[in-house]
PDB file of C-alpha atoms in Angstrom:
ATOM      1  CA  UNK A 256     -24.709  13.007 -27.982  1.00  0.00           C
ATOM      2  CA  UNK A 257     -21.300  14.158 -29.300  1.00  0.00           C
ATOM      3  CA  UNK A 258     -19.529  17.362 -28.339  1.00  0.00           C
ATOM      4  CA  UNK A 259     -19.061  19.379 -31.529  1.00  0.00           C
ATOM      5  CA  UNK A 260     -16.134  21.396 -30.116  1.00  0.00           C
ATOM      6  CA  UNK A 261     -12.595  20.486 -31.097  1.00  0.00           C
ATOM      7  CA  UNK A 262     -10.097  19.274 -28.509  1.00  0.00           C
ATOM      8  CA  UNK A 263      -8.464  22.731 -28.435  1.00  0.00           C
ATOM      9  CA  UNK A 264     -11.806  24.399 -27.704  1.00  0.00           C
ATOM     10  CA  UNK A 265     -12.436  22.148 -24.699  1.00  0.00           C
ATOM     11  CA  UNK A 266     -10.006  23.737 -22.251  1.00  0.00           C
ATOM     12  CA  UNK A 267      -9.692  22.047 -18.889  1.00  0.00           C
ATOM     13  CA  UNK A 268     -11.210  18.829 -20.209  1.00  0.00           C
ATOM     14  CA  UNK A 269      -9.419  15.668 -21.154  1.00  0.00           C
ATOM     15  CA  UNK A 270      -9.150  15.715 -24.937  1.00  0.00           C
ATOM     16  CA  UNK A 271      -9.739  12.157 -26.100  1.00  0.00           C
ATOM     17  CA  UNK A 272      -9.446  11.115 -29.679  1.00  0.00           C
ATOM     18  CA  UNK A 273     -12.349   9.088 -31.057  1.00  0.00           C
ATOM     19  CA  UNK A 274     -10.057   6.021 -31.113  1.00  0.00           C
ATOM     20  CA  UNK A 275      -9.196   6.457 -27.426  1.00  0.00           C
ATOM     21  CA  UNK A 276     -12.846   6.937 -26.502  1.00  0.00           C
ATOM     22  CA  UNK A 277     -13.803   3.612 -28.074  1.00  0.00           C
ATOM     23  CA  UNK A 278     -12.648   0.329 -26.678  1.00  0.00           C
ATOM     24  CA  UNK A 279     -10.140  -1.254 -28.984  1.00  0.00           C
ATOM     25  CA  UNK A 280      -8.304  -4.505 -29.035  1.00  0.00           C
ATOM     26  CA  UNK A 281      -4.699  -4.717 -27.801  1.00  0.00           C
ATOM     27  CA  UNK A 282      -1.931  -3.806 -30.236  1.00  0.00           C
ATOM     28  CA  UNK A 283      -0.592  -7.361 -30.373  1.00  0.00           C
ATOM     29  CA  UNK A 284      -3.977  -8.621 -31.643  1.00  0.00           C
ATOM     30  CA  UNK A 285      -4.271  -6.000 -34.430  1.00  0.00           C
ATOM     31  CA  UNK A 286      -3.537  -6.532 -38.068  1.00  0.00           C
ATOM     32  CA  UNK A 287      -0.750  -4.372 -39.533  1.00  0.00           C
ATOM     33  CA  UNK A 288      -3.344  -2.094 -41.146  1.00  0.00           C
ATOM     34  CA  UNK A 289      -5.270  -1.664 -37.856  1.00  0.00           C
ATOM     35  CA  UNK A 290      -2.022  -1.061 -35.965  1.00  0.00           C
ATOM     36  CA  UNK A 291      -0.931   1.625 -38.437  1.00  0.00           C
ATOM     37  CA  UNK A 292      -4.329   3.350 -38.058  1.00  0.00           C
ATOM     38  CA  UNK A 293      -4.250   3.137 -34.239  1.00  0.00           C
ATOM     39  CA  UNK A 294      -0.709   4.528 -33.984  1.00  0.00           C
ATOM     40  CA  UNK A 295      -0.787   7.190 -36.714  1.00  0.00           C
ATOM     41  CA  UNK A 296      -0.998   9.953 -34.095  1.00  0.00           C
ATOM     42  CA  UNK A 297       2.556   9.119 -33.019  1.00  0.00           C
ATOM     43  CA  UNK A 298       3.916   9.853 -36.488  1.00  0.00           C
ATOM     44  CA  UNK A 299       3.435  13.622 -35.981  1.00  0.00           C
ATOM     45  CA  UNK A 300       6.897  15.108 -35.296  1.00  0.00           C
ATOM     46  CA  UNK A 301       5.823  18.109 -33.187  1.00  0.00           C
ATOM     47  CA  UNK A 302       2.617  18.348 -31.157  1.00  0.00           C
ATOM     48  CA  UNK A 303       3.158  21.536 -29.125  1.00  0.00           C
ATOM     49  CA  UNK A 304       0.343  23.290 -30.973  1.00  0.00           C
ATOM     50  CA  UNK A 305      -2.050  20.635 -29.616  1.00  0.00           C
ATOM     51  CA  UNK A 306      -1.035  21.167 -25.990  1.00  0.00           C
ATOM     52  CA  UNK A 307      -2.777  23.293 -23.392  1.00  0.00           C
ATOM     53  CA  UNK A 308      -1.675  25.049 -20.193  1.00  0.00           C
ATOM     54  CA  UNK A 309      -1.427  22.839 -17.105  1.00  0.00           C
ATOM     55  CA  UNK A 310      -4.271  22.928 -14.620  1.00  0.00           C
ATOM     56  CA  UNK A 311      -3.360  23.818 -11.006  1.00  0.00           C
ATOM     57  CA  UNK A 312      -3.572  20.124 -10.035  1.00  0.00           C
ATOM     58  CA  UNK A 313      -1.314  19.107 -12.937  1.00  0.00           C
ATOM     59  CA  UNK A 314       1.114  21.921 -12.105  1.00  0.00           C
ATOM     60  CA  UNK A 315       1.350  20.692  -8.485  1.00  0.00           C
ATOM     61  CA  UNK A 316       1.885  17.116  -9.659  1.00  0.00           C
ATOM     62  CA  UNK A 317       4.636  18.303 -12.044  1.00  0.00           C
ATOM     63  CA  UNK A 318       6.299  20.252  -9.202  1.00  0.00           C
ATOM     64  CA  UNK A 319       6.327  17.126  -6.996  1.00  0.00           C
ATOM     65  CA  UNK A 320       7.711  14.952  -9.784  1.00  0.00           C
ATOM     66  CA  UNK A 321      10.450  17.418 -10.706  1.00  0.00           C
ATOM     67  CA  UNK A 322      11.486  18.028  -7.095  1.00  0.00           C
ATOM     68  CA  UNK A 323      14.668  16.584  -5.698  1.00  0.00           C
ATOM     69  CA  UNK A 324      14.300  13.037  -4.511  1.00  0.00           C
ATOM     70  CA  UNK A 325      15.902  11.244  -1.633  1.00  0.00           C
ATOM     71  CA  UNK A 326      16.510  12.092   1.967  1.00  0.00           C
ATOM     72  CA  UNK A 327      15.008  15.445   3.017  1.00  0.00           C
ATOM     73  CA  UNK A 328      17.611  17.946   4.096  1.00  0.00           C
ATOM     74  CA  UNK A 329      17.607  18.591   7.843  1.00  0.00           C
ATOM     75  CA  UNK A 330      19.835  21.334   9.173  1.00  0.00           C
ATOM     76  CA  UNK A 331      23.008  21.400   7.088  1.00  0.00           C
ATOM     77  CA  UNK A 332      22.434  17.947   5.609  1.00  0.00           C
ATOM     78  CA  UNK A 333      24.120  14.794   6.804  1.00  0.00           C
ATOM     79  CA  UNK A 334      27.579  13.304   6.748  1.00  0.00           C
ATOM     80  CA  UNK A 335      28.127   9.556   7.017  1.00  0.00           C
ATOM     81  CA  UNK A 336      30.727   8.619   9.626  1.00  0.00           C
ATOM     82  CA  UNK A 337      32.237   5.340  10.715  1.00  0.00           C
ATOM     83  CA  UNK A 338      32.161   4.763  14.467  1.00  0.00           C
ATOM     84  CA  UNK A 339      33.571   1.793  16.358  1.00  0.00           C
ATOM     85  CA  UNK A 340      31.433   0.573  19.268  1.00  0.00           C
ATOM     86  CA  UNK A 341      31.642  -2.377  21.603  1.00  0.00           C
ATOM     87  CA  UNK A 342      29.182  -5.044  20.359  1.00  0.00           C
ATOM     88  CA  UNK A 343      27.195  -5.186  23.582  1.00  0.00           C
ATOM     89  CA  UNK A 344      26.745  -1.409  23.588  1.00  0.00           C
ATOM     90  CA  UNK A 345      25.619  -1.490  19.955  1.00  0.00           C
ATOM     91  CA  UNK A 346      23.042  -4.206  20.727  1.00  0.00           C
ATOM     92  CA  UNK A 347      21.693  -2.169  23.672  1.00  0.00           C
ATOM     93  CA  UNK A 348      21.471   0.920  21.464  1.00  0.00           C
ATOM     94  CA  UNK A 349      19.631  -1.071  18.773  1.00  0.00           C
ATOM     95  CA  UNK A 350      17.119  -2.390  21.328  1.00  0.00           C
ATOM     96  CA  UNK A 351      16.543   1.127  22.701  1.00  0.00           C
ATOM     97  CA  UNK A 352      16.071   2.552  19.186  1.00  0.00           C
ATOM     98  CA  UNK A 353      13.485  -0.137  18.370  1.00  0.00           C
ATOM     99  CA  UNK A 354      11.712   0.486  21.681  1.00  0.00           C
ATOM    100  CA  UNK A 355      11.461   4.211  20.855  1.00  0.00           C
ATOM    101  CA  UNK A 356      10.504   3.519  17.206  1.00  0.00           C
ATOM    102  CA  UNK A 357      13.596   5.347  15.941  1.00  0.00           C
ATOM    103  CA  UNK A 358      16.402   4.453  13.612  1.00  0.00           C
ATOM    104  CA  UNK A 359      19.743   3.857  15.279  1.00  0.00           C
ATOM    105  CA  UNK A 360      21.095   6.876  13.462  1.00  0.00           C
ATOM    106  CA  UNK A 361      18.296   9.096  14.805  1.00  0.00           C
ATOM    107  CA  UNK A 362      18.869   7.753  18.335  1.00  0.00           C
ATOM    108  CA  UNK A 363      22.594   8.571  18.152  1.00  0.00           C
ATOM    109  CA  UNK A 364      21.805  12.048  16.794  1.00  0.00           C
ATOM    110  CA  UNK A 365      19.378  12.735  19.661  1.00  0.00           C
ATOM    111  CA  UNK A 366      21.862  11.512  22.269  1.00  0.00           C
ATOM    112  CA  UNK A 367      24.636  13.655  20.758  1.00  0.00           C
ATOM    113  CA  UNK A 368      22.368  16.718  20.710  1.00  0.00           C
ATOM    114  CA  UNK A 369      21.543  16.170  24.377  1.00  0.00           C
ATOM    115  CA  UNK A 370      25.213  15.681  25.322  1.00  0.00           C
ATOM    116  CA  UNK A 371      26.335  18.744  23.341  1.00  0.00           C
ATOM    117  CA  UNK A 372      23.528  20.820  24.877  1.00  0.00           C
ATOM    118  CA  UNK A 373      24.740  19.931  28.376  1.00  0.00           C
ATOM    119  CA  UNK A 374      28.288  21.068  27.471  1.00  0.00           C
ATOM    120  CA  UNK A 375      27.216  24.690  27.010  1.00  0.00           C
TER     121      UNK A 375
END
């Protein structure tokens, strides 16, 4: 049974065109006439009048997508520094970081925090 409502009347539902609802063959297997029919919806220059408000789930997904990417900011952010260490000390630090399931950078940060806390 078909739903007699138009796509705009079905708020909150996925509005599928009849072509999208039916299985169709891939574009590369279509004749030029079939391809023109299947892609005619993309010829419309402005489709804002066919849009609908975002659902709460879509709004949350949009917020996550639009958010800043990359390393999360901790404290005042981070600053990359170059430090010279004796090779044996660096190897020992790497082994300790792996043992504690930390990055070397996180290990150094924790050790610095502890040392600076003792200075107070």
